[in-house]
Short mmCIF file of C-alpha atoms in Angstrom, two decimals:
data_model
loop_
_atom_site.label_atom_id
_atom_site.label_comp_id
_atom_site.label_asym_id
_atom_site.label_seq_id
_atom_site.Cartn_x
_atom_site.Cartn_y
_atom_site.Cartn_z
CA MET A 1 0.00 0.00 0.00
CA LYS A 2 1.47 3.34 -0.97
CA SER A 3 1.50 6.00 1.69
CA TRP A 4 0.07 9.46 1.01
CA LEU A 5 1.62 10.87 4.17
CA LYS A 6 4.64 12.95 3.14
CA THR A 7 6.87 15.32 5.07
CA LEU A 8 4.28 17.98 4.36
CA SER A 9 0.77 17.64 5.70
CA THR A 10 -0.82 18.67 2.40
CA ILE A 11 -0.94 16.81 -0.88
CA VAL A 12 -2.32 18.45 -3.97
CA LEU A 13 -3.13 16.10 -6.82
CA LEU A 14 -3.78 17.82 -10.14
CA VAL A 15 -5.33 15.69 -12.85
CA SER A 16 -6.20 17.17 -16.24
CA SER A 17 -6.94 15.98 -19.73
CA ASN A 18 -3.35 16.37 -20.92
CA THR A 19 -1.79 14.69 -17.89
CA PHE A 20 -2.21 11.15 -19.16
CA ILE A 21 -1.13 9.69 -22.50
CA GLY A 22 -4.07 8.58 -24.55
CA CYS A 23 -6.64 10.92 -23.04
CA LYS A 24 -8.90 12.68 -25.47
CA GLU A 25 -7.90 16.24 -26.28
CA LYS A 26 -10.02 19.31 -25.75
CA THR A 27 -10.25 22.00 -28.39
CA THR A 28 -9.10 25.49 -27.55
CA ASN A 29 -12.73 26.59 -27.40
CA GLU A 30 -13.60 24.06 -24.73
CA GLU A 31 -12.91 24.96 -21.15
CA ILE A 32 -12.04 22.17 -18.72
CA LYS A 33 -13.84 22.74 -15.43
CA GLU A 34 -11.75 22.38 -12.30
CA ILE A 35 -13.20 20.40 -9.40
CA LYS A 36 -11.56 21.11 -6.05
CA ILE A 37 -12.03 18.53 -3.31
CA GLY A 38 -10.59 19.24 0.13
CA VAL A 39 -9.98 16.38 2.56
CA SER A 40 -9.03 16.73 6.21
CA VAL A 41 -8.25 13.60 8.25
CA TYR A 42 -7.97 13.37 12.00
CA GLU A 43 -4.60 11.56 11.95
CA GLY A 44 -2.55 10.76 8.87
CA THR A 45 -0.77 7.79 10.44
CA ASP A 46 -4.03 5.87 10.98
CA ILE A 47 -3.66 2.83 8.70
CA PHE A 48 -7.34 2.49 7.82
CA ILE A 49 -7.83 6.20 7.14
CA SER A 50 -4.70 6.27 4.97
CA SER A 51 -6.17 3.33 3.02
CA ILE A 52 -9.31 5.36 2.28
CA VAL A 53 -7.18 8.30 1.15
CA ASP A 54 -4.99 6.09 -1.06
CA ASN A 55 -8.07 4.71 -2.77
CA LEU A 56 -9.57 8.17 -3.14
CA GLU A 57 -6.42 9.38 -4.89
CA GLU A 58 -6.61 6.48 -7.34
CA LEU A 59 -10.25 7.22 -8.12
CA VAL A 60 -9.45 10.87 -8.81
CA LYS A 61 -6.66 9.82 -11.18
CA GLU A 62 -8.95 7.39 -13.00
CA LYS A 63 -11.66 10.00 -13.43
CA GLY A 64 -9.10 12.56 -14.55
CA GLU A 65 -7.99 10.25 -17.36
CA GLU A 66 -11.37 10.78 -18.99
CA GLY A 67 -10.35 14.38 -19.60
CA GLU A 68 -13.71 15.94 -18.77
CA TYR A 69 -12.50 17.74 -15.65
CA LYS A 70 -9.33 18.85 -13.94
CA PHE A 71 -9.24 17.72 -10.32
CA THR A 72 -7.50 19.30 -7.39
CA LEU A 73 -7.48 16.90 -4.44
CA THR A 74 -5.95 18.41 -1.33
CA VAL A 75 -5.38 16.14 1.66
CA GLU A 76 -4.64 17.72 5.03
CA ASP A 77 -3.57 15.96 8.24
CA ALA A 78 -5.07 17.52 11.38
CA LYS A 79 -2.67 15.55 13.59
CA CYS A 80 -5.37 14.87 16.21
CA ASP A 81 -5.88 18.60 16.78
CA GLN A 82 -9.33 20.10 16.20
CA TYR A 83 -7.82 23.58 15.95
CA ASN A 84 -5.68 22.39 13.04
CA GLN A 85 -8.71 20.91 11.35
CA ASN A 86 -10.71 24.11 11.75
CA GLU A 87 -7.84 26.00 10.11
CA GLN A 88 -7.83 23.50 7.24
CA VAL A 89 -11.57 23.94 6.75
CA ASP A 90 -11.09 27.72 6.63
CA LYS A 91 -8.42 27.23 3.98
CA PHE A 92 -10.75 25.15 1.82
CA ILE A 93 -13.46 27.79 2.16
CA ASN A 94 -11.15 30.72 1.42
CA GLN A 95 -9.87 28.96 -1.69
CA ASN A 96 -13.39 28.21 -2.94
CA TYR A 97 -13.28 24.42 -2.88
CA ASP A 98 -16.30 22.66 -4.36
CA VAL A 99 -16.64 19.98 -1.64
CA MET A 100 -15.08 19.33 1.76
CA CYS A 101 -14.60 15.76 3.00
CA ILE A 102 -13.95 15.71 6.74
CA ASN A 103 -12.75 12.89 9.00
CA LEU A 104 -13.45 14.66 12.30
CA VAL A 105 -10.92 14.96 15.09
CA ASP A 106 -13.77 15.47 17.55
CA ARG A 107 -17.26 14.48 16.44
CA ARG A 108 -18.70 17.09 18.81
CA SER A 109 -17.10 19.86 16.72
CA ALA A 110 -19.10 19.18 13.56
CA SER A 111 -21.56 22.04 14.11
CA SER A 112 -18.84 24.69 13.79
CA ILE A 113 -17.62 23.18 10.51
CA ILE A 114 -21.17 22.86 9.18
CA ASN A 115 -21.93 26.52 9.96
CA ARG A 116 -18.78 27.63 8.10
CA ALA A 117 -19.68 25.42 5.14
CA LYS A 118 -23.29 26.56 5.07
CA ASN A 119 -22.33 30.23 5.06
CA SER A 120 -20.10 29.56 2.04
CA ASP A 121 -22.47 27.06 0.39
CA ILE A 122 -19.80 24.32 0.22
CA PRO A 123 -21.21 20.79 0.78
CA VAL A 124 -19.62 18.68 3.52
CA VAL A 125 -19.08 14.92 3.40
CA PHE A 126 -18.09 13.55 6.81
CA PHE A 127 -16.56 10.08 6.89
CA ASN A 128 -15.52 7.44 9.42
CA ARG A 129 -16.30 9.68 12.41
CA GLU A 130 -20.01 10.32 12.68
CA PRO A 131 -21.31 13.70 13.86
CA VAL A 132 -24.19 13.72 16.33
CA GLU A 133 -27.63 13.56 14.70
CA GLU A 134 -28.55 17.09 15.73
CA ASP A 135 -25.57 18.46 13.79
CA MET A 136 -26.31 16.32 10.75
CA ASN A 137 -29.75 17.94 10.57
CA MET A 138 -28.39 21.49 10.51
CA TRP A 139 -28.20 21.68 6.71
CA ASP A 140 -29.34 19.68 3.69
CA LYS A 141 -25.85 19.56 2.11
CA VAL A 142 -24.29 17.46 4.88
CA TYR A 143 -23.55 13.75 4.44
CA TYR A 144 -21.97 10.95 6.41
CA ILE A 145 -20.20 7.90 4.97
CA GLY A 146 -19.27 5.08 7.30
CA THR A 147 -20.12 1.54 8.26
CA GLN A 148 -22.78 -0.34 10.19
CA ALA A 149 -21.20 -0.20 13.63
CA GLU A 150 -23.71 -2.53 15.28
CA GLN A 151 -23.03 -5.15 12.64
CA SER A 152 -19.27 -5.00 13.23
CA GLY A 153 -19.70 -5.63 16.97
CA ILE A 154 -22.12 -8.48 16.34
CA MET A 155 -19.76 -10.06 13.83
CA GLN A 156 -16.86 -9.87 16.28
CA ALA A 157 -18.94 -11.88 18.71
CA ASP A 158 -19.95 -14.31 15.97
CA ILE A 159 -16.29 -15.10 15.31
CA VAL A 160 -15.91 -16.06 18.97
CA LEU A 161 -19.22 -17.96 19.04
CA GLU A 162 -18.32 -20.04 16.02
CA LYS A 163 -14.99 -21.02 17.54
CA TYR A 164 -16.65 -21.75 20.88
CA ASN A 165 -19.38 -23.92 19.34
CA LYS A 166 -16.82 -25.95 17.41
CA ASN A 167 -14.58 -26.51 20.39
CA LYS A 168 -15.46 -24.96 23.77
CA LYS A 169 -12.00 -25.53 25.21
CA SER A 170 -10.42 -23.49 22.42
CA VAL A 171 -12.11 -20.45 23.98
CA ASP A 172 -13.00 -21.41 27.57
CA LYS A 173 -9.48 -22.58 28.34
CA ASN A 174 -9.93 -22.77 32.11
CA ASN A 175 -13.17 -24.72 31.66
CA ASP A 176 -15.13 -22.63 34.17
CA GLY A 177 -18.19 -22.24 31.95
CA LYS A 178 -17.68 -18.58 31.14
CA ILE A 179 -15.49 -16.42 28.95
CA GLN A 180 -13.07 -14.01 30.58
CA TYR A 181 -12.43 -11.11 28.22
CA LEU A 182 -10.58 -7.82 27.84
CA MET A 183 -11.73 -4.91 25.70
CA LEU A 184 -9.45 -2.56 23.77
CA GLU A 185 -11.55 0.49 22.91
CA GLY A 186 -11.02 3.20 20.33
CA GLU A 187 -11.86 6.69 21.58
CA GLU A 188 -14.10 7.86 24.38
CA TYR A 189 -16.54 9.70 22.13
CA HIS A 190 -16.18 7.82 18.85
CA GLN A 191 -19.61 6.54 17.82
CA ASP A 192 -18.36 3.32 16.21
CA ALA A 193 -16.13 2.48 19.17
CA LEU A 194 -19.00 2.84 21.62
CA ILE A 195 -21.37 0.74 19.51
CA ARG A 196 -18.85 -2.02 18.73
CA THR A 197 -18.01 -2.33 22.41
CA GLU A 198 -21.66 -2.62 23.37
CA TYR A 199 -22.92 -4.96 20.69
CA CYS A 200 -20.18 -7.58 20.70
CA ILE A 201 -20.87 -8.32 24.38
CA LYS A 202 -24.62 -8.11 23.92
CA ARG A 203 -24.37 -10.70 21.14
CA LEU A 204 -22.38 -13.09 23.33
CA SER A 205 -24.91 -12.75 26.13
CA GLU A 206 -27.77 -13.47 23.73
CA GLY A 207 -26.00 -16.72 22.86
CA ASP A 208 -26.45 -17.92 26.45
CA ILE A 209 -22.72 -17.74 27.12
CA LYS A 210 -21.62 -16.38 30.45
CA VAL A 211 -19.02 -13.64 30.17
CA GLU A 212 -16.75 -12.00 32.70
CA LYS A 213 -15.14 -8.66 31.93
CA LEU A 214 -11.64 -8.51 33.34
CA GLU A 215 -10.88 -4.96 32.23
CA SER A 216 -11.13 -2.44 29.39
CA TYR A 217 -8.82 0.28 28.13
CA ILE A 218 -9.17 3.19 25.73
CA ALA A 219 -6.11 2.80 23.48
CA ASP A 220 -7.17 5.44 20.92
CA TRP A 221 -6.91 3.03 17.96
CA ASN A 222 -3.15 2.90 18.63
CA ARG A 223 -1.06 -0.27 18.27
CA ILE A 224 1.71 0.83 20.63
CA LYS A 225 -0.70 1.86 23.39
CA ALA A 226 -2.55 -1.46 23.04
CA LYS A 227 0.71 -3.41 23.23
CA GLY A 228 1.80 -1.67 26.42
CA LYS A 229 -1.54 -2.14 28.15
CA THR A 230 -1.82 -5.78 27.09
CA GLU A 231 1.61 -6.55 28.52
CA SER A 232 0.45 -5.21 31.88
CA TRP A 233 -2.76 -7.24 31.60
CA ILE A 234 -0.82 -10.43 30.86
CA LYS A 235 1.20 -9.95 34.03
CA LYS A 236 -1.87 -9.01 36.07
CA TYR A 237 -4.22 -11.77 34.93
CA ALA A 238 -1.62 -14.55 34.36
CA GLY A 239 -3.33 -17.13 32.19
CA LYS A 240 -6.92 -15.98 32.82
CA ILE A 241 -7.30 -14.06 29.52
CA GLU A 242 -9.48 -16.00 27.09
CA VAL A 243 -10.68 -13.36 24.61
CA ILE A 244 -9.44 -9.91 23.62
CA PHE A 245 -11.95 -7.79 21.74
CA SER A 246 -10.48 -4.81 19.91
CA ASN A 247 -12.39 -1.97 18.26
CA ASN A 248 -9.88 -2.02 15.39
CA ASP A 249 -7.12 -4.17 13.90
CA GLU A 250 -4.25 -1.91 14.91
CA MET A 251 -5.02 -2.38 18.61
CA ALA A 252 -5.59 -6.11 18.07
CA LEU A 253 -2.16 -6.35 16.49
CA GLY A 254 -0.75 -4.45 19.46
CA ALA A 255 -2.23 -7.08 21.80
CA ILE A 256 -0.61 -9.83 19.72
CA ASP A 257 2.70 -7.92 19.79
CA ALA A 258 2.54 -8.07 23.60
CA PHE A 259 2.24 -11.87 23.62
CA LYS A 260 5.07 -12.15 21.10
CA ASN A 261 7.28 -9.80 23.11
CA LEU A 262 6.75 -11.90 26.25
CA ASN A 263 7.25 -15.19 24.33
CA LEU A 264 3.73 -16.33 25.20
CA THR A 265 2.29 -17.04 21.76
CA SER A 266 1.71 -20.66 22.74
CA ASN A 267 -0.89 -19.37 25.20
CA MET A 268 -2.49 -16.86 22.83
CA PRO A 269 -6.14 -16.07 23.62
CA VAL A 270 -8.80 -15.48 20.99
CA VAL A 271 -8.16 -12.02 19.51
CA VAL A 272 -10.57 -10.28 17.15
CA GLY A 273 -10.37 -6.90 15.44
CA VAL A 274 -12.18 -4.69 12.94
CA ASP A 275 -11.08 -3.16 9.61
CA GLY A 276 -9.39 -5.89 7.58
CA ILE A 277 -6.11 -4.05 7.04
CA GLU A 278 -3.31 -5.86 5.25
CA ALA A 279 -1.27 -6.59 8.38
CA ALA A 280 -4.32 -8.11 10.07
CA MET A 281 -5.02 -10.38 7.10
CA LYS A 282 -1.45 -11.67 7.22
CA CYS A 283 -1.70 -12.17 10.98
CA ILE A 284 -4.84 -14.28 10.53
CA LYS A 285 -3.05 -16.41 7.97
CA GLU A 286 -0.15 -16.88 10.39
CA GLY A 287 -2.61 -18.06 13.06
CA TYR A 288 -2.13 -15.31 15.64
CA LEU A 289 -5.23 -13.20 15.00
CA THR A 290 -8.44 -15.24 15.24
CA GLY A 291 -10.42 -12.99 12.93
CA THR A 292 -11.42 -9.52 11.88
CA VAL A 293 -14.47 -7.74 10.52
CA LEU A 294 -13.74 -6.21 7.14
CA SER A 295 -14.47 -2.53 6.56
CA ASP A 296 -13.89 -1.96 2.87
CA ALA A 297 -11.70 1.15 2.51
CA ASN A 298 -12.03 1.07 -1.27
CA SER A 299 -15.82 0.99 -1.12
CA GLN A 300 -15.92 3.92 1.28
CA ALA A 301 -13.52 5.89 -0.92
CA GLU A 302 -15.77 5.22 -3.92
CA LYS A 303 -18.78 6.58 -2.04
CA ILE A 304 -16.86 9.66 -0.92
CA PHE A 305 -15.75 10.33 -4.48
CA ASP A 306 -19.13 9.63 -6.09
CA ILE A 307 -20.97 12.00 -3.78
CA SER A 308 -18.29 14.68 -4.10
CA TYR A 309 -18.34 14.38 -7.89
CA MET A 310 -22.13 14.68 -8.10
CA LEU A 311 -22.22 17.61 -5.70
CA ALA A 312 -19.58 19.44 -7.76
CA THR A 313 -20.90 18.65 -11.26
CA TYR A 314 -24.59 17.87 -10.80
CA GLU A 315 -23.92 14.95 -13.16
CA GLY A 316 -24.96 11.32 -12.87
CA THR A 317 -27.99 9.20 -13.62
CA GLU A 318 -31.21 9.83 -11.76
CA GLU A 319 -30.58 6.58 -9.91
CA ASP A 320 -27.10 7.77 -8.92
CA LYS A 321 -28.43 11.10 -7.75
CA MET A 322 -30.92 9.39 -5.45
CA ILE A 323 -28.05 8.89 -3.02
CA LEU A 324 -28.01 12.67 -2.51
CA ASN A 325 -31.41 12.34 -0.85
CA ARG A 326 -29.83 10.33 1.96
CA LYS A 327 -27.78 11.86 4.74
CA TYR A 328 -26.27 8.57 5.84
CA ILE A 329 -24.54 6.10 3.53
CA ARG A 330 -23.28 3.01 5.32
CA ASP A 331 -21.24 0.04 4.12
CA SER A 332 -21.85 -3.45 5.42
CA HIS A 333 -19.11 -5.67 6.86
CA GLU A 334 -17.79 -9.17 6.25
CA ILE A 335 -16.24 -11.67 8.63
CA VAL A 336 -12.67 -12.76 7.89
CA THR A 337 -11.13 -15.82 9.55
CA LYS A 338 -8.51 -18.38 8.59
CA ASP A 339 -11.23 -20.23 6.63
CA ASN A 340 -11.64 -17.44 4.07
CA VAL A 341 -8.69 -15.09 4.53
CA ASP A 342 -7.02 -16.14 1.27
CA ILE A 343 -10.06 -14.92 -0.66
CA PHE A 344 -9.87 -11.50 0.97
CA ILE A 345 -6.10 -11.25 0.59
CA ASP A 346 -6.61 -11.82 -3.12
CA GLU A 347 -9.58 -9.46 -3.46
CA VAL A 348 -8.68 -6.66 -1.05
CA ILE A 349 -4.88 -6.63 -0.97
CA ASN A 350 -3.63 -8.05 -4.25
CA ASN A 351 -6.17 -6.11 -6.29
#
């Protein structure tokens, strides 16, 4: 996967009809319209977010090859600072961008961004970090693209349930009739993190399996933080850990790093994540990660681009434009385990 994160926090990608060999030429009388799309992400080092941006760049290039429009795609990294993101939004507005695509630092700050956008009549497409419903209803040119968070939590539990039903001792290692688990959470106010945490445990309970929560920790989606906390858990709970739920793959990989670092992979618990990033797929194949719930970064990038393109050009079939009548556009998930990981490695990574 190529990385869009450079030494500078901004990338400007210009794509015009004469940029690519073989594109059709415009006559001197025809003016090529420029479409300016501004993207601000909460943290450029986030693997899943960078995957969305990578795919978005490719889509812009592909569309630019058609020669109908010149695209300016500017990607800004807010570096986990809402002040930075607000400054980036002001920049997009001052430079008359056609659409702003915002991956919020703080979902509670959406109203300020929406007010700025509304005053300048620049549509806003939020992604991955969902604003509160009240803010989404402030204006009719506000959209959210994300996933079905409840489904991801349920599917995490289903991975554990399937393993448990096949062989109880592979999960309930101490044979006490209940599952002792730890929870690695994303962020305190992140909608998807809250929902995933709730629904994976609710699903287990509905399956008539007794669960015992040992502890939880907010690791902010971060692999290093998750590794450090898991090492302390391993020492504290010495052999009692049976399942580690993680709100994303990066933290799940951090938990696995902890077991590797302490040379305890022979006593690895069930570990499940969410996202389906490349490193997680490989870890499943190696047998360390039990499973993940795929969030398709390419599909989300396609939706971000399609909506941005229609908002900027007013083009598209009537069926395509129907999506503009919806404020929320959500992708579904898929379960990935060792049984089907090769399929997803081929489809998601190799392609």
